[in-house]
GROMACS .gro file of N, CA and C in nm:
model
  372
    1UNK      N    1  16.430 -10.033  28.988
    1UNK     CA    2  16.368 -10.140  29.063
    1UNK      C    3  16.478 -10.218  29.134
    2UNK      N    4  16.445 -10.260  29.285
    2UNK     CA    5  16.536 -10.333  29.328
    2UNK      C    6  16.530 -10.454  29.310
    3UNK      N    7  16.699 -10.535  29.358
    3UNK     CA    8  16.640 -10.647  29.300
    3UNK      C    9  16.577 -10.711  29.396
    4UNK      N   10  16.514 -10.733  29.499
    4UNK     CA   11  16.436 -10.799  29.580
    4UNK      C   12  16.287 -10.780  29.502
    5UNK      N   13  16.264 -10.649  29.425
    5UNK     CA   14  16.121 -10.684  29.360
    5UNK      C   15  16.158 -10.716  29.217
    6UNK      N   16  16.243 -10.731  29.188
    6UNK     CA   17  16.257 -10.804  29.034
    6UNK      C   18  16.251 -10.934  29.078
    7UNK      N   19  16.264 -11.009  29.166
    7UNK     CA   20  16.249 -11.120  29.226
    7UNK      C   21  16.136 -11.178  29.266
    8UNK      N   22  16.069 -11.062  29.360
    8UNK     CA   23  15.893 -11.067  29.398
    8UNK      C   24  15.805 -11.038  29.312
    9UNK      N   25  15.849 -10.968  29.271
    9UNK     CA   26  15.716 -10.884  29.122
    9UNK      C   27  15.635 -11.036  29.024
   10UNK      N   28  15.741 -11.109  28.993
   10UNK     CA   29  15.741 -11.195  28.885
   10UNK      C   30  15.635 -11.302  28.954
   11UNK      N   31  15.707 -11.370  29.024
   11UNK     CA   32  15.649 -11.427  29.141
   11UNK      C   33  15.530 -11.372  29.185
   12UNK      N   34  15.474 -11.282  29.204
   12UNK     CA   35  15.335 -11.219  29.278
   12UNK      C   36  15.252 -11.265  29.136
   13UNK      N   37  15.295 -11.171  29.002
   13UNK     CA   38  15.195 -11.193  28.867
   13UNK      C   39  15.205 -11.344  28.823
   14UNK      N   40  15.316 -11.440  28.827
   14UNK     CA   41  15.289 -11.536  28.813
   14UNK      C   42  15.182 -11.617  28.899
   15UNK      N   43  15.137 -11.600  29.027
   15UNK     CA   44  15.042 -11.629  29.108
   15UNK      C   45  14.915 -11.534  29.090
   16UNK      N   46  14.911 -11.411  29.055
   16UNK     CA   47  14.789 -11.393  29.010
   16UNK      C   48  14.705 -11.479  28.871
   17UNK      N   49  14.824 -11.466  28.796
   17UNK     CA   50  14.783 -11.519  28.670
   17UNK      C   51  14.747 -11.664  28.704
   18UNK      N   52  14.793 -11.685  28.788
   18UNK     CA   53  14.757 -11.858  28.768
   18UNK      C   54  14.617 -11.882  28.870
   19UNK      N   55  14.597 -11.791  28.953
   19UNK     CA   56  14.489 -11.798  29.018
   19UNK      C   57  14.404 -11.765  28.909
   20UNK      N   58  14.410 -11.637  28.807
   20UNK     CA   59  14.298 -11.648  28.727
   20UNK      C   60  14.254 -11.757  28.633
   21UNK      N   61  14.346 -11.800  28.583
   21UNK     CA   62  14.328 -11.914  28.503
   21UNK      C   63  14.290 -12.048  28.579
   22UNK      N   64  14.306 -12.101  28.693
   22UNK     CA   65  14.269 -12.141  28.772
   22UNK      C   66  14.108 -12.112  28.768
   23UNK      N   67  14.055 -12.048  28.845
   23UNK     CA   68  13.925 -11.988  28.861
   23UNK      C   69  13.864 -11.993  28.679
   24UNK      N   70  13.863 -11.954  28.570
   24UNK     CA   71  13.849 -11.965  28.466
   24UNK      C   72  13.801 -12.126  28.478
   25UNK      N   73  13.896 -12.199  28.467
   25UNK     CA   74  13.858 -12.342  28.455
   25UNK      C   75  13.756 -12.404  28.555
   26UNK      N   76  13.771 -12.316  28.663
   26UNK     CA   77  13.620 -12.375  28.738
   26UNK      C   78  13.480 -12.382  28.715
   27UNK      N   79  13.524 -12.231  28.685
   27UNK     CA   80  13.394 -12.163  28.593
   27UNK      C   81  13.380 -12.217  28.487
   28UNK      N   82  13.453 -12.299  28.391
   28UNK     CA   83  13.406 -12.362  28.295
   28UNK      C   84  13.343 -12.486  28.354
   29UNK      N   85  13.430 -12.551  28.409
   29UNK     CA   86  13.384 -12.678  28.455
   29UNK      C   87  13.264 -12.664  28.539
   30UNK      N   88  13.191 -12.540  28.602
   30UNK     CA   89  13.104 -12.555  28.654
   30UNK      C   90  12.977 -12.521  28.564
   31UNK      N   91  12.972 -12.429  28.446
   31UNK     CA   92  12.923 -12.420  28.350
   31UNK      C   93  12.901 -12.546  28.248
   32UNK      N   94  12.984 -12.635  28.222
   32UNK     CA   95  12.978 -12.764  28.170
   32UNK      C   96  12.875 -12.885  28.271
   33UNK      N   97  12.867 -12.874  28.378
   33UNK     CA   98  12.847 -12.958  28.507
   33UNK      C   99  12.672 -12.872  28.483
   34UNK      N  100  12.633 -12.772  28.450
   34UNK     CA  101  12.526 -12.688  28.504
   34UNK      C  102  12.448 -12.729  28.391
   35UNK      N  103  12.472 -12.731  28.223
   35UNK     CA  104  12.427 -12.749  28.126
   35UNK      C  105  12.400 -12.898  28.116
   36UNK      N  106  12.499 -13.003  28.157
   36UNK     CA  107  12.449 -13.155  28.147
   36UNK      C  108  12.353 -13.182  28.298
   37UNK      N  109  12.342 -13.110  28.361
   37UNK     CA  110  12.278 -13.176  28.534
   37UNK      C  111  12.168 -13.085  28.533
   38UNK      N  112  12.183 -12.972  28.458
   38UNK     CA  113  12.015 -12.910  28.526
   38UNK      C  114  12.046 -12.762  28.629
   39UNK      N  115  11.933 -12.713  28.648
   39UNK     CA  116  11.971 -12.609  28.753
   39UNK      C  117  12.019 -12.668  28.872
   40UNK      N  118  12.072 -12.598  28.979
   40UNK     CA  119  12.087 -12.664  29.097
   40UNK      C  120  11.986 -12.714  29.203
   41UNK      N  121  11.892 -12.653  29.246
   41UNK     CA  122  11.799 -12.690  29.285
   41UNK      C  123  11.749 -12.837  29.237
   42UNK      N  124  11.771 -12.862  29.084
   42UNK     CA  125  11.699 -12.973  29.047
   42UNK      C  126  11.807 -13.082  29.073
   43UNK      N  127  11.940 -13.032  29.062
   43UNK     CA  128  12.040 -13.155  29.112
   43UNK      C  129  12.027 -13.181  29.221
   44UNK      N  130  11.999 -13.112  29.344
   44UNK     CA  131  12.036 -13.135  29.484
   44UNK      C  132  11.860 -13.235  29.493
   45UNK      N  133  11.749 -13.236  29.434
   45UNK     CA  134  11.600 -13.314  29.453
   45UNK      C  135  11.645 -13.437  29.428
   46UNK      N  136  11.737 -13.438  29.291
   46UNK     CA  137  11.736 -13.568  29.232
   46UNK      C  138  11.865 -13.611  29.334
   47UNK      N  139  11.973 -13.552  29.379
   47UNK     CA  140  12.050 -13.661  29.485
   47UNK      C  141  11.977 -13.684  29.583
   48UNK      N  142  11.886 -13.586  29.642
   48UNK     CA  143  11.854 -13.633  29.769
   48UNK      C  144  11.705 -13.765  29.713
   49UNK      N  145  11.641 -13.775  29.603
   49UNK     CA  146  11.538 -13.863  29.623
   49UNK      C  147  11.602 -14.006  29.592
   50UNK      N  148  11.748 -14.015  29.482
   50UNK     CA  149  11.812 -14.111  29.488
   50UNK      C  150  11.911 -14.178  29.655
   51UNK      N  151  11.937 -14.049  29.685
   51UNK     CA  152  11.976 -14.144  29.838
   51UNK      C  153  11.913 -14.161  29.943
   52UNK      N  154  11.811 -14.047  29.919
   52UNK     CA  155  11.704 -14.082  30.065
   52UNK      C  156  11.568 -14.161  30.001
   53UNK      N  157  11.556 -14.208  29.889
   53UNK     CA  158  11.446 -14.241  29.840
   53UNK      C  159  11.315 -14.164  29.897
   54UNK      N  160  11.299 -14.022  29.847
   54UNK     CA  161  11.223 -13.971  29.886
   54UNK      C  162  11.103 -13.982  29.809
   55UNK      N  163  10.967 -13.992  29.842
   55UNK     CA  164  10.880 -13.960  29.816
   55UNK      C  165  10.832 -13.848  29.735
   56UNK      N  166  10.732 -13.875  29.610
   56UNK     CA  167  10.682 -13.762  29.545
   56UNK      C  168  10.659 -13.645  29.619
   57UNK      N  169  10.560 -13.652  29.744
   57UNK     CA  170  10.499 -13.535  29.806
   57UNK      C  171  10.610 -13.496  29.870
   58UNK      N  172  10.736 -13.579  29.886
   58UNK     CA  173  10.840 -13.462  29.950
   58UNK      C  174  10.915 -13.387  29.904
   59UNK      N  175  10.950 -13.516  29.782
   59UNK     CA  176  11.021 -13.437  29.644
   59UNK      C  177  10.942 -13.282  29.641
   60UNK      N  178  10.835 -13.260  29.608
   60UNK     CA  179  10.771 -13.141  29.603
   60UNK      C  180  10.782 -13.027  29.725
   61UNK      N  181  10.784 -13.070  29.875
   61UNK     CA  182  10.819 -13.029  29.954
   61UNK      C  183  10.962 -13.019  29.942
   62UNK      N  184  11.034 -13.039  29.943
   62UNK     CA  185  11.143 -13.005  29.941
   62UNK      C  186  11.145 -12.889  29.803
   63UNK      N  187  11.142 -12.899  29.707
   63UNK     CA  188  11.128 -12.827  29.547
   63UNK      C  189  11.074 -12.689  29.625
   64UNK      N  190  10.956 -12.696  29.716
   64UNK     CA  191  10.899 -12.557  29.746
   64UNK      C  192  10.983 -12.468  29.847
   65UNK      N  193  11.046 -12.572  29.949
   65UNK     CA  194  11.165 -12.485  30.081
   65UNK      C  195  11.288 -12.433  29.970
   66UNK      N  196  11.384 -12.467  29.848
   66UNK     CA  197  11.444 -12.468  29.760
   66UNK      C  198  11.418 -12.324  29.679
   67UNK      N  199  11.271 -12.321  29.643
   67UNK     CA  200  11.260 -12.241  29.590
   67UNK      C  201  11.211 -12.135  29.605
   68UNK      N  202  11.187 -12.114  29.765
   68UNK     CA  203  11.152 -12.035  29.862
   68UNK      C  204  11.270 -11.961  29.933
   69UNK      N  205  11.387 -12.036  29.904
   69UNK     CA  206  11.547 -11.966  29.994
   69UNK      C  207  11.601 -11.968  29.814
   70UNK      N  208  11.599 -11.959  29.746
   70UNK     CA  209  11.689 -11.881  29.632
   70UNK      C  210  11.676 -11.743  29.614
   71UNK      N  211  11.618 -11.678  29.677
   71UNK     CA  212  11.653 -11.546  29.633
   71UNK      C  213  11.742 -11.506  29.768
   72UNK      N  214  11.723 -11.551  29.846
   72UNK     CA  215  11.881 -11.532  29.964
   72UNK      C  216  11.991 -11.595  29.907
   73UNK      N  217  11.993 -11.714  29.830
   73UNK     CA  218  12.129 -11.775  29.738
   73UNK      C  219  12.179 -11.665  29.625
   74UNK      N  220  12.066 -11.621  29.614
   74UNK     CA  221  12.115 -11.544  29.479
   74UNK      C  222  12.168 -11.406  29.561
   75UNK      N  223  12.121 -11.351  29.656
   75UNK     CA  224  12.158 -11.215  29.715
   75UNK      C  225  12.318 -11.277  29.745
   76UNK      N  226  12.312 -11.325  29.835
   76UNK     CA  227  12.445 -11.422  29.867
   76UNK      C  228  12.555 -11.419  29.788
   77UNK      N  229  12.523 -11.438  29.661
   77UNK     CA  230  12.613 -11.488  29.529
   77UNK      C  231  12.622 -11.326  29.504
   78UNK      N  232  12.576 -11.264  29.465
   78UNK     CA  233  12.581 -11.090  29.413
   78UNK      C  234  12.632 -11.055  29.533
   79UNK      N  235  12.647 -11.071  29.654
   79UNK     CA  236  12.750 -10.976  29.771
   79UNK      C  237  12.851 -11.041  29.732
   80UNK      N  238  12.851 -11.183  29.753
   80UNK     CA  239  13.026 -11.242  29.739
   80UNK      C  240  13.087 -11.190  29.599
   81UNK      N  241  12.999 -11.195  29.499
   81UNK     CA  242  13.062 -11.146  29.378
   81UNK      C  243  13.169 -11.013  29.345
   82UNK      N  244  13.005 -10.901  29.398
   82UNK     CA  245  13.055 -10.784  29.426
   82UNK      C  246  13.194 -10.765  29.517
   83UNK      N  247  13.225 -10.834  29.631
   83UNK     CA  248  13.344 -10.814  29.724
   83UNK      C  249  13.472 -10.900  29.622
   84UNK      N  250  13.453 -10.969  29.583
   84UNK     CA  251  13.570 -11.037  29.503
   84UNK      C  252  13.611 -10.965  29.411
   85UNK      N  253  13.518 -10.912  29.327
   85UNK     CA  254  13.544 -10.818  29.237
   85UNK      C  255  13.619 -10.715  29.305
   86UNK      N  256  13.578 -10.664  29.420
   86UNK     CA  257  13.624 -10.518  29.451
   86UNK      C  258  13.764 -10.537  29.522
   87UNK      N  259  13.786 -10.663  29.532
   87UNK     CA  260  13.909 -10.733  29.566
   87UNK      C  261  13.992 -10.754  29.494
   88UNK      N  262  13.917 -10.766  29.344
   88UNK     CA  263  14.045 -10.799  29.233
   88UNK      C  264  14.066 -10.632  29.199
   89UNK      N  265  14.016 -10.562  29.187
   89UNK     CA  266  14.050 -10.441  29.132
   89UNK      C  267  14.133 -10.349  29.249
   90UNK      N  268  14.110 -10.386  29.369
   90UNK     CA  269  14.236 -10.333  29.476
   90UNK      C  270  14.378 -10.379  29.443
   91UNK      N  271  14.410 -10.491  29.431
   91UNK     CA  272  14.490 -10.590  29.393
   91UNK      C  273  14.545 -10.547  29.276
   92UNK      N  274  14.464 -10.517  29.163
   92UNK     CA  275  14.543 -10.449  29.065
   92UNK      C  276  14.556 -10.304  29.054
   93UNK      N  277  14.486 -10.283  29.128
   93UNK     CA  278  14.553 -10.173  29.124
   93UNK      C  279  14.667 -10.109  29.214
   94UNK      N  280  14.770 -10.192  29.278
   94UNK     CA  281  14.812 -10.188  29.417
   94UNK      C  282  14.944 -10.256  29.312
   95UNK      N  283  14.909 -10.357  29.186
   95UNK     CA  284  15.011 -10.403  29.109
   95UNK      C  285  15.064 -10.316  29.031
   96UNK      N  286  14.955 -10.284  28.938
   96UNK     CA  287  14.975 -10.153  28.824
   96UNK      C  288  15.090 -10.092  28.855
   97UNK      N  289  15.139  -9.994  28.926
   97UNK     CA  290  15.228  -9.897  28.898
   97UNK      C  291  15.355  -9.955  28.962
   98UNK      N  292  15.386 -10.098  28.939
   98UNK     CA  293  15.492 -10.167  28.943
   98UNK      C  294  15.561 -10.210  28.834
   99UNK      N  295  15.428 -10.228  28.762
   99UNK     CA  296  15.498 -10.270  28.597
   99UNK      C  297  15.537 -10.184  28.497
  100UNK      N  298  15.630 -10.205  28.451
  100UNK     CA  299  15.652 -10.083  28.295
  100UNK      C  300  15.564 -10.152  28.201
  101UNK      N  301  15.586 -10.050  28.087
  101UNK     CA  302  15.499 -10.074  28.023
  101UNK      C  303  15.447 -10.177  27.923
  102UNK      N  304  15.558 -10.254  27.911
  102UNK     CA  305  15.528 -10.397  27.827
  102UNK      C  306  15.462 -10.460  27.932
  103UNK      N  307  15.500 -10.511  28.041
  103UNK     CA  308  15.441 -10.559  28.126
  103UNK      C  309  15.258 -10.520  28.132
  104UNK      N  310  15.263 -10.378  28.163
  104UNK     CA  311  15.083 -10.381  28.141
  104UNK      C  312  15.032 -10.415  28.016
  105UNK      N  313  15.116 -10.369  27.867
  105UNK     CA  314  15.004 -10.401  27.791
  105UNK      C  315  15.014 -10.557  27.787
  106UNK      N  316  15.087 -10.619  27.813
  106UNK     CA  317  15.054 -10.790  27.884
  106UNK      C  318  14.969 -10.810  27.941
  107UNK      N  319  14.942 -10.748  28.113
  107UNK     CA  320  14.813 -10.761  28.123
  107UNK      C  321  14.709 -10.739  28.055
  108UNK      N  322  14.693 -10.607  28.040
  108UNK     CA  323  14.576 -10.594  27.950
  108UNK      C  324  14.550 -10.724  27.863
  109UNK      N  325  14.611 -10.732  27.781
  109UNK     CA  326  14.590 -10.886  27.649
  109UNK      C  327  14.524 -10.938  27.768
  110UNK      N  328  14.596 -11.019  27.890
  110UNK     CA  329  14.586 -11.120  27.928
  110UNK      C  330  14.437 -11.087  27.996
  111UNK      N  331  14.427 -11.012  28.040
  111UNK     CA  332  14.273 -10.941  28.132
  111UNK      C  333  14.175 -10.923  28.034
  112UNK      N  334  14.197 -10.927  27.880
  112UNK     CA  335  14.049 -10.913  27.734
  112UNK      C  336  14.062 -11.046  27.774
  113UNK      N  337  14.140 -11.122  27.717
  113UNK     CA  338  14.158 -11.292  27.693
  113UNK      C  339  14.056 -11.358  27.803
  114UNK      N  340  14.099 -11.327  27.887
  114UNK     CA  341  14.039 -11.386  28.053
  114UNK      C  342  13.882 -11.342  28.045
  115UNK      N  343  13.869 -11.243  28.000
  115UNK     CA  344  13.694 -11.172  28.027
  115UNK      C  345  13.628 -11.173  27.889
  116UNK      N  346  13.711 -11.264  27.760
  116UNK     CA  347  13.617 -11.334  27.661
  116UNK      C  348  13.576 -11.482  27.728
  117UNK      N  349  13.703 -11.555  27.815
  117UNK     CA  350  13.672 -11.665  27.814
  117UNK      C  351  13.528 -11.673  27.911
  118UNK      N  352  13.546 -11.576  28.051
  118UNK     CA  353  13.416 -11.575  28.115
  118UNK      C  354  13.247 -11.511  28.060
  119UNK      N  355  13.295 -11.469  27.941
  119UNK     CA  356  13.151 -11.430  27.876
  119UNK      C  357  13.152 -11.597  27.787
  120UNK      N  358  13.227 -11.640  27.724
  120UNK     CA  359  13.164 -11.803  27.698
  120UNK      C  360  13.172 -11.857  27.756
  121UNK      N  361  13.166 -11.892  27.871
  121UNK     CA  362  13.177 -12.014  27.979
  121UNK      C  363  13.083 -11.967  28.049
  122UNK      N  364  12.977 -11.891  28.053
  122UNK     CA  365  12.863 -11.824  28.139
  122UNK      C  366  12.736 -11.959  28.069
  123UNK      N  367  12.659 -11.992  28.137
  123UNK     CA  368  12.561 -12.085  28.101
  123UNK      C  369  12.447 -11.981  28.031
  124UNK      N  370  12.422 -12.018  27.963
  124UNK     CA  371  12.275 -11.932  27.839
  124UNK      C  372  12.153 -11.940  27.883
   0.00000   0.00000   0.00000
């Protein structure tokens, strides 16, 4: 290895890693935020009837346009998912055959660790 990538290498996984852990904590914090506030739909009724003082019959009107465009939110969320995903696995795999082998079974640990924390931080 040269040393210009003993230099970059470290540097690249130290920025992946911290992007994952990064992202981890969002996902918690947005999982924490989802369990005390409600679904989303029901957060966005209750800001908008507290700042627009909306009305029952709109409150409801609004509740029905809401719940009439979530299954385009949800398609939405499963494409972006799917492409991020297929983004992280280019990415590693474009890393992989840079590292010896302590180095991967590092990742690995660090890639179980990371995909226990997102199976508990998923809302129930």
């Amino acid at each position: 290895m040269t040393r210009a990538w003993r230099l970059v290498l470290p540097a690249v996984l130290g920025g992946l890693l911290a992007g994952v852990w990064i992202g981890a904590r969002c996902e918690r914090a947005a999982a924490r935020r989802m369990r005390r506030e409600g679904p989303r739909p029901e957060r966005m009724i209750k800001m908008l009837r507290r700042q627009m003082n909306l009305r029952n019959d709109q409150v409801e009107a609004v509740r029905k346009i809401l719940e009439s465009k979530r299954p385009e939110f949800q398609a939405i969320r499963r494409d972006s998912e799917a492409r991020m995903t297929a983004l992280r696995v280019e990415i590693d795999e474009a890393i992989s055959p840079l590292l010896d082998e302590a180095q991967k079974k590092r990742k690995y640990v660090l890639r179980e660790r990371w995909n226990k924390r997102m199976k508990e931080s998923r809302p129930r």
